[in-house]
XYZ file of C-alpha atoms in Angstrom:
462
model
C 0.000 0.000 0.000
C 1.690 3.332 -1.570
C 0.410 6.523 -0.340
C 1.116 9.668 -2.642
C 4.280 11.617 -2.694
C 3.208 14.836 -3.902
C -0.411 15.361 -4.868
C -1.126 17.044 -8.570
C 1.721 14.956 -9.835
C 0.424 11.351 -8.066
C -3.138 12.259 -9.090
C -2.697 13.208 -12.693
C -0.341 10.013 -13.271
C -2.215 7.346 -11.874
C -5.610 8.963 -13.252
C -4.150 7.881 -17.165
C -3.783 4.133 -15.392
C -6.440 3.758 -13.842
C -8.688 4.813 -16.507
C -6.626 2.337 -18.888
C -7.106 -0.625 -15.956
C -10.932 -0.145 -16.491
C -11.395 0.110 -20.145
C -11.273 -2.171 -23.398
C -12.916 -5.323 -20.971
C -14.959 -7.501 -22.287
C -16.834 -8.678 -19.406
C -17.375 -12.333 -18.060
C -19.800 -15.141 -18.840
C -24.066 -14.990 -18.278
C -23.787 -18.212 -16.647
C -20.657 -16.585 -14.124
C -23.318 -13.440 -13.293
C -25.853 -15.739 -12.349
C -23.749 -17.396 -9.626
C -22.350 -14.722 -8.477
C -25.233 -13.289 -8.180
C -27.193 -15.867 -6.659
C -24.340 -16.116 -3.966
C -25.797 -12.538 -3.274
C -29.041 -13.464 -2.343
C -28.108 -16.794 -0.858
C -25.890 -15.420 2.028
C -29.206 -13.480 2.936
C -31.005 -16.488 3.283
C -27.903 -18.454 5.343
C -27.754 -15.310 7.962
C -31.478 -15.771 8.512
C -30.531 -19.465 9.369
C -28.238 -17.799 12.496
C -31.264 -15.616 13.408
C -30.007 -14.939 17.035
C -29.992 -11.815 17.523
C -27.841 -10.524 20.569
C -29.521 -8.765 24.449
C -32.866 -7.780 22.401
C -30.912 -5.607 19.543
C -33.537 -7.627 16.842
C -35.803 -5.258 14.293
C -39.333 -5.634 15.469
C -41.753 -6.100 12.676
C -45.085 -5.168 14.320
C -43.519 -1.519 14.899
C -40.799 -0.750 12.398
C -38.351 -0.062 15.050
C -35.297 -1.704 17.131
C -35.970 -3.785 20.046
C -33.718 -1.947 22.990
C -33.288 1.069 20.762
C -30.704 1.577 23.749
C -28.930 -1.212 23.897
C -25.485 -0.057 21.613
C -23.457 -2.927 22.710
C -26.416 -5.862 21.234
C -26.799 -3.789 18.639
C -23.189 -3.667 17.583
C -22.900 -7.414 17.992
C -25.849 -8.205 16.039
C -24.530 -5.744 13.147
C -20.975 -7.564 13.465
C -22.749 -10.909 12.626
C -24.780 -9.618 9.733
C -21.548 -8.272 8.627
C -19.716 -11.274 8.917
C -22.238 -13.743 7.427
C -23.568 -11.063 4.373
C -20.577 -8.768 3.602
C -17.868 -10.555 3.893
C -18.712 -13.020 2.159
C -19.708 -10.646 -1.119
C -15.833 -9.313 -0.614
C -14.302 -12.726 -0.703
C -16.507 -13.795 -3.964
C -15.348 -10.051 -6.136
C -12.256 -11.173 -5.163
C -9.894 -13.902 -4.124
C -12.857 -16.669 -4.439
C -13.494 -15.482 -7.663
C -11.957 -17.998 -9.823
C -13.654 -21.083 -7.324
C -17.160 -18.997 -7.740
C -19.231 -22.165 -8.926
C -17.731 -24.602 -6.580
C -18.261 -21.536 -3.640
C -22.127 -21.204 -4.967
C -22.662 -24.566 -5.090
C -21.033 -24.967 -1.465
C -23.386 -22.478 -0.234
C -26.788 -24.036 -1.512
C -25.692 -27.468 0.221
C -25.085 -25.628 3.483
C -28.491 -23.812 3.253
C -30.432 -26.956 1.891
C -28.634 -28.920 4.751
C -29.161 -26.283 7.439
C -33.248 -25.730 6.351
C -33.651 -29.703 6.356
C -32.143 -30.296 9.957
C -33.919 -26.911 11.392
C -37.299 -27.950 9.977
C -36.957 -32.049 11.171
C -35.335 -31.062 14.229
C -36.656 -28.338 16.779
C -36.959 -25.160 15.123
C -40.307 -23.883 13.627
C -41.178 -22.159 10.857
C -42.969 -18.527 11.476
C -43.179 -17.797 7.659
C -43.142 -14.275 6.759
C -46.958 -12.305 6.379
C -46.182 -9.516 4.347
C -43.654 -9.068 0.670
C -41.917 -6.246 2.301
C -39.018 -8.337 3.873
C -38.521 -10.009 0.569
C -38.140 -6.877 -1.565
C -36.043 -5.142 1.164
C -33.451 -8.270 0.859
C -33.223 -7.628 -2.270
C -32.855 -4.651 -2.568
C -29.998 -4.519 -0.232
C -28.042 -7.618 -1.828
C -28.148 -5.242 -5.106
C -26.897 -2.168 -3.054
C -23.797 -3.995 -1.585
C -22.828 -5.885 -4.302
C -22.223 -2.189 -5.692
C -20.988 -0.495 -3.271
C -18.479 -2.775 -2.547
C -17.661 -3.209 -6.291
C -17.162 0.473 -6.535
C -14.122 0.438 -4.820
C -12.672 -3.117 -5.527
C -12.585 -2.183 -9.216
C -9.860 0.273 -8.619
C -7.380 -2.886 -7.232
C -5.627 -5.674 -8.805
C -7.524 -8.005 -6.801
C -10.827 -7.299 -8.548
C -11.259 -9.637 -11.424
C -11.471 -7.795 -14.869
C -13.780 -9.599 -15.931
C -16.127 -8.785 -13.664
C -15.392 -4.713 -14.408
C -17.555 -2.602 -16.729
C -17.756 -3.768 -20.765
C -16.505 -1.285 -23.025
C -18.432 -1.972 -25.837
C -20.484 -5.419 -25.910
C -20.612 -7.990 -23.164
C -21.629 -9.019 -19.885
C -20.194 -8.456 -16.141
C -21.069 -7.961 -12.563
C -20.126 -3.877 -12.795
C -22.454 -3.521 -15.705
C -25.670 -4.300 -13.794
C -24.877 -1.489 -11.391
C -26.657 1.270 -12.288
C -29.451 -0.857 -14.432
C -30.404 -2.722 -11.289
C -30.361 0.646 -9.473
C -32.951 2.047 -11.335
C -35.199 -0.977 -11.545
C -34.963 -2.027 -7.964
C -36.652 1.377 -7.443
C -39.424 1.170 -10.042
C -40.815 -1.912 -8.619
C -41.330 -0.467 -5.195
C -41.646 3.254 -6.591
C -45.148 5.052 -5.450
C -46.348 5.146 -9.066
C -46.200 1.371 -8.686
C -48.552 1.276 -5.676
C -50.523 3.857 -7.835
C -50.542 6.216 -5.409
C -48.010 8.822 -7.391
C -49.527 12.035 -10.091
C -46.840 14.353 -9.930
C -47.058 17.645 -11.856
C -43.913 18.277 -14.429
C -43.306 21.126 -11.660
C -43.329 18.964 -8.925
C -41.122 16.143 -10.487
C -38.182 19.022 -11.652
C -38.623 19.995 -7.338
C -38.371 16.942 -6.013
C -35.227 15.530 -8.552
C -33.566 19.244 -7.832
C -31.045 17.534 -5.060
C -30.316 14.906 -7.690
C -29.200 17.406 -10.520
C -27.464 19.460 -7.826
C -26.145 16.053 -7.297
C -25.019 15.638 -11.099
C -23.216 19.311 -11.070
C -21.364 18.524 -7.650
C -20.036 15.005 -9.233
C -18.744 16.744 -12.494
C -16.876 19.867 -10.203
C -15.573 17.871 -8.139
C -14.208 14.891 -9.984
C -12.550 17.880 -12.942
C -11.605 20.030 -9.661
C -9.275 16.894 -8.070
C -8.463 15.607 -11.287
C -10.248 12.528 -10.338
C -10.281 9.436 -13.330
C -13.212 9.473 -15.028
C -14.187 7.299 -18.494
C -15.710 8.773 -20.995
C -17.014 6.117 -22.607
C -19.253 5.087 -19.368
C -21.753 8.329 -20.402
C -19.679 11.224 -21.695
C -17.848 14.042 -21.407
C -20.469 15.566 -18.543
C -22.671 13.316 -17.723
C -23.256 10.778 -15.135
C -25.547 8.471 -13.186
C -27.418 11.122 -11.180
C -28.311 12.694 -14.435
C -29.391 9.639 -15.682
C -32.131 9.357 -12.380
C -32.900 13.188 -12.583
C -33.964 12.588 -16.514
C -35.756 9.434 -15.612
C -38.173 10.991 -12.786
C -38.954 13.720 -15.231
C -39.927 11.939 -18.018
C -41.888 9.709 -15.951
C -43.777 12.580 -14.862
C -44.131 14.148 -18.156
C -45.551 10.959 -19.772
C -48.057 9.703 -16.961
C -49.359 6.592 -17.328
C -51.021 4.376 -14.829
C -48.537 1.513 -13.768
C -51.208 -0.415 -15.799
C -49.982 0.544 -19.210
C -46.827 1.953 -18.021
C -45.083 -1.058 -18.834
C -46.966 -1.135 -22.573
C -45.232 1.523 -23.142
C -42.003 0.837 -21.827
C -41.737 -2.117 -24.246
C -42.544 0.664 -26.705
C -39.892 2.807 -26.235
C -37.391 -0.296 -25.857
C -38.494 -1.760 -28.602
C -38.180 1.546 -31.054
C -34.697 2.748 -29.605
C -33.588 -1.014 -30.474
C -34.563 -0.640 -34.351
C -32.992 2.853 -34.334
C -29.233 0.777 -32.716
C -30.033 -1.651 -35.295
C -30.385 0.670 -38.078
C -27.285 2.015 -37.253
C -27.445 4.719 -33.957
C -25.087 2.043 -32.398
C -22.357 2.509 -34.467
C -22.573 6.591 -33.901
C -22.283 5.680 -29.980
C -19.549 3.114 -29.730
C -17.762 5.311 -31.931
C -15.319 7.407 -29.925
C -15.462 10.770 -32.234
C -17.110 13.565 -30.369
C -18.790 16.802 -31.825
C -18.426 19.923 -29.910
C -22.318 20.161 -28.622
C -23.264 19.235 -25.465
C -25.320 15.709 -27.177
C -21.869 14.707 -29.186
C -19.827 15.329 -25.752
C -22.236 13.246 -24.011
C -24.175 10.571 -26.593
C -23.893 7.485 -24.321
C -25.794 9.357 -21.271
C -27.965 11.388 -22.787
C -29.325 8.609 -25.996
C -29.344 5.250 -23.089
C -31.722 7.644 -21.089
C -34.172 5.806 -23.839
C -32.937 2.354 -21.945
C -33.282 3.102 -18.581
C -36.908 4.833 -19.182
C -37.952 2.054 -20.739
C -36.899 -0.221 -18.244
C -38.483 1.610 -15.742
C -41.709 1.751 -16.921
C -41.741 -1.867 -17.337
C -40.085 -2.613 -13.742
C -43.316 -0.187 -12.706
C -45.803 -2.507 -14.207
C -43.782 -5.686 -12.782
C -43.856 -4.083 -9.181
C -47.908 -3.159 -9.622
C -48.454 -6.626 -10.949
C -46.084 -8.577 -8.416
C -46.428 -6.652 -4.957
C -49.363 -4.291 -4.712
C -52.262 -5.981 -6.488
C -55.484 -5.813 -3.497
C -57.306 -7.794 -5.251
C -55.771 -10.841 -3.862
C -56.127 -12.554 -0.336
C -52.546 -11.765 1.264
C -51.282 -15.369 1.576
C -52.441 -15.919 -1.921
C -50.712 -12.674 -2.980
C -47.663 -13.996 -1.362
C -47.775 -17.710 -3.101
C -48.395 -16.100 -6.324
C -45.932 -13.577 -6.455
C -43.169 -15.715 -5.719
C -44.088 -18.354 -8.082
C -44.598 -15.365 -10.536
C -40.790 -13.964 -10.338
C -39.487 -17.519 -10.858
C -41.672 -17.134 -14.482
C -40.676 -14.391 -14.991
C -36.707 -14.520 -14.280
C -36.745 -17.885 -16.867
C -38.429 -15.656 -19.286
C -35.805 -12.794 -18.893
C -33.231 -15.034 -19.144
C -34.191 -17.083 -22.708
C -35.582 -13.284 -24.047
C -31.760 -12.103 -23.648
C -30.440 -15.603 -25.009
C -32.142 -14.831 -28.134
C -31.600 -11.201 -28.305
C -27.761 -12.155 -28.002
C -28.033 -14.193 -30.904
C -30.535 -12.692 -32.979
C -30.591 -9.079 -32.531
C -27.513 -6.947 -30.605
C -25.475 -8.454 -27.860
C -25.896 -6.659 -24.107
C -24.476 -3.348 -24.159
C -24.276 -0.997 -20.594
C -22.886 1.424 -22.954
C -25.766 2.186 -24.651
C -28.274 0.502 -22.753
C -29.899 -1.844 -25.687
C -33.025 -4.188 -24.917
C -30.618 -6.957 -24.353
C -28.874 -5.205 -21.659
C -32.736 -4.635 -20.355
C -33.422 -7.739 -20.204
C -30.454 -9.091 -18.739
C -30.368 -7.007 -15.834
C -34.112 -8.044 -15.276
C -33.323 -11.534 -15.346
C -30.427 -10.820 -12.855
C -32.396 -9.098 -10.285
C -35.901 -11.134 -10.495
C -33.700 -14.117 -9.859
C -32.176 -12.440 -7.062
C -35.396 -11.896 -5.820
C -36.865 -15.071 -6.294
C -34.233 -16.473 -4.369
C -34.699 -14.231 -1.184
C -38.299 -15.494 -1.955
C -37.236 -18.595 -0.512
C -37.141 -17.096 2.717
C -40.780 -18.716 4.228
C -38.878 -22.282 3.848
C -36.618 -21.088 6.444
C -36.987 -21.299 10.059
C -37.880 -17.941 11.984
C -36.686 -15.293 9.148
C -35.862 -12.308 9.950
C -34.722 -8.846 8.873
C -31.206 -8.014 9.996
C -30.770 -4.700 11.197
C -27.697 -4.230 8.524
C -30.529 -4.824 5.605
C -33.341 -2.495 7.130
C -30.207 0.272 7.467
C -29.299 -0.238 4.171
C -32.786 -0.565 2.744
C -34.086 2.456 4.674
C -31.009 4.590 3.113
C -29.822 3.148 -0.817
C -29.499 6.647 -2.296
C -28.035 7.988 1.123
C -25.177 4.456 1.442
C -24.528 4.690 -2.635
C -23.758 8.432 -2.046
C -21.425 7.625 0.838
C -19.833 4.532 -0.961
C -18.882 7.218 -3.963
C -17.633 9.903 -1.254
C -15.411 6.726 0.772
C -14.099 5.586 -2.272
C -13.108 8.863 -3.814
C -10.882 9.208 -1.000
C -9.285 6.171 -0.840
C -8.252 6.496 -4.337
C -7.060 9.967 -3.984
C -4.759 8.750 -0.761
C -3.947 5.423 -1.837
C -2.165 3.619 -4.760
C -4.402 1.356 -5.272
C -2.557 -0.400 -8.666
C 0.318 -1.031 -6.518
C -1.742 -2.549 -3.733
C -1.026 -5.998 -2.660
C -4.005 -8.855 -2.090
C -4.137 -8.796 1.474
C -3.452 -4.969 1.887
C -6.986 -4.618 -0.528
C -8.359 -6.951 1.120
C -7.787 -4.790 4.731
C -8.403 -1.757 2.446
C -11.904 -3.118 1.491
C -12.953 -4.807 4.821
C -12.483 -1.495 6.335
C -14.078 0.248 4.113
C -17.341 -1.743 4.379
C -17.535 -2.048 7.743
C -17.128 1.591 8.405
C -20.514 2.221 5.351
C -21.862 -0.517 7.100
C -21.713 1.194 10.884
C -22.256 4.412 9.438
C -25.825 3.490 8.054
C -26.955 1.894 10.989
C -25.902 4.401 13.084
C -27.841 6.652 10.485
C -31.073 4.619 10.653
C -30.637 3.986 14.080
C -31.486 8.296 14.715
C -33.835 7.722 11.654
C -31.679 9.735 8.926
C -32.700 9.078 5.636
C -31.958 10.279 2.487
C -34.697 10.230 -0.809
C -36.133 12.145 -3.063
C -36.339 9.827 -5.978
């Protein structure tokens, strides 16, 4: 572990290299992102299988609140075990488990088949869980630190590059990032539970702190010279941009969560002929005009994408979680088996759009890549979905933190990991040094947003 010399000079040089260590990658395999994925969601499900929690620091259900809200010391212990058995484990797979990720998957599944047969035979009950909630917050949060933690591991050696973001065409871990961001929020967005008509006024109000957000990304990162690629969305641009452009939209075209996935498909569907008749080759291409669209074609045109997608994950969320039409326990049944459909559908739609029509591209944010990150994230979900086979689940306090608080922990993950690359060289890192390096660094986001949920801090307006 180097740290910098003098500061312009160390900045300016290892921006060129670490810009060059994350571009021209071609990603990794569809069959690697589903385990590695599915390891996600799986170590979830294991921690519920510990469920003890420690001197009454448990999340109590029937109030939305922690039991012994006083109690820092059971509190810390309980967060220390959902640390160990969730995050941890999500390090060691990014990283030095990487190349053993099947046989580590396939481990895990044994140990949780194993440990549900002897608790359910043996002693142990199962409660079940009433309500979707728990299910959608685990997923959410398995989506969350898969990101954060990949936001930082990118930057060292020990981070597989396959696993980084695709320049062009392909498939990897990174590349879901902001795709299952945005989706993960449509399906448990308000206009989902159809209780959201926003005004075009109201929408630009409420998305102001995310466009403030945009500007305050592009200063600072051109202000500390920070390494930035281009090729991810432009000159300019960047991910809160992406959200800001989303909400408005949404609220410009407003369609019940009906139809709202009708015309998602729409939009897909027509910004896939126009890559097909040849917009892809303008935005792979790496000359720029001088306007502000040239400068910044990758954000501004896979806006298209990301709308599309979620309109669609709108309709999916309405359809899955909030119909009232349906008994609860029959809501429940059906929604799971639902997902599972659904994720097999997802997957064969982007088998054939690989084939037949335009491999995945993050870049530009084609129907493929649509598709694909659906299929990723409804089988997380159906996964976590598993949950009512296990004896007494429950929801750590790490995942209600973290689910309470996504925008506010992504936000944090960016600010941690901006300084660690601005004090550290992380190229020359060794494997255990990053390995220190990015066990510290979760556990400190990790205490951080439970201390921040613990005085009820949250962060949205998205």
């Amino acid at each position: 572990m180097n740290l910098p010399s003098s500061g312009n000079s160390f900045i300016n040089t290892n921006r060129q290299l670490k810009e060059q260590f994350v571009s021209n990658l071609n990603g990794c395999s569809m069959l690697e992102v589903f385990a590695l994925t599915a390891v996600f969601s799986v170590t979830l499900l294991i921690r519920r299988l510990f469920d003890q929690d420690f001197k009454g620091a448990s999340f109590k259900k029937d109030d939305d609140a922690f039991a012994a809200r006083n109690n820092w010391s059971g509190i810390l212990m309980t967060t220390v075990v959902d640390f160990l058995f969730i995050v941890l484990p999500t390090i060691l797979v990014l990283t030095v488990l990487a190349d053993w990720i099947y046989i580590v998957a396939i481990f895990l599944f044994v140990v949780l088949i194993l440990c549900v047969t002897y608790k359910r035979y043996a002693f142990v009950s199962i409660e079940g869980i009433h309500t979707l909630g728990p299910y959608i917050s685990a997923y959410r949060v398995a989506v969350m630190l898969g990101t954060c933690i990949c936001i930082l591991a990118v930057d060292f050696k020990i981070f597989p590059r396959r696993y980084a973001k695709t320049e062009t065409y392909g498939t990897s871990v990174m590349d879901l990032g902001v795709g299952s961001f945005v989706l993960a929020n449509s399906l448990v967005s308000r206009k989902a539970r159809g209780t959201l008509r926003t005004s075009l006024k109201k929408a630009i109000l409420s998305t102001s702190p995310l466009i403030f957000l945009g500007f305050a990304r592009l200063v600072s990162t051109t202000g500390v010279n920070y390494q930035v690629h281009v090729g991810e969305y432009g000159q300019h641009w960047n991910f809160f941009f992406t959200l800001a452009s989303i909400s408005i939209l949404t609220a410009i075209v407003n369609v019940s969560p009906m139809y709202s996935g009708i015309l998602g498909s729409l939009i897909l569907i027509g910004y896939q002929v126009c890559l097909s008749k040849g917009l892809n080759i303008y935005l792979l291409s790496e000359e720029r005009g001088t306007d502000i669209v040239s400068r910044n074609k990758e954000g501004i045109y896979s806006i298209f994408g990301y709308w599309g997608m979620y309109l669609v994950g709108v309709q999916l969320g309405s359809y899955l979680f909030f119909g009232n039409h349906i008994h609860e326990m029959s809501l429940k049944n059906w929604a799971r088996i639902r997902v599972w459909i659904l994720a097999l559908v997802f997957w064969l739609l982007t088998l054939f759009l690989e084939v037949h029509v335009e491999r995945p591209s993050r870049r530009m944010c084609n129907l493929a890549y649509v598709t694909n990150v659906m299929a990723v994230n409804l089988q997380m979900l159906a996964i976590v979905m598993l949950a009512d086979y296990i004896p007494g689940p429950k929801i750590s306090i790490l995942e209600k933190a973290f689910n309470n608080n996504l925008l506010g922990s992504f936000l944090l993950a960016n600010l941690m990991t901006g300084l660690v690359n601005l004090t550290i060289d992380t190229l020359s890192t060794s494997t255990v040094a990053a390995l220190i390096i990015l066990s510290v660094y979760a556990s400190l986001l990790s205490a951080t947003v439970v201390v921040a949920d613990f005085y009820g801090f949250k962060l949205k307006f998205w």
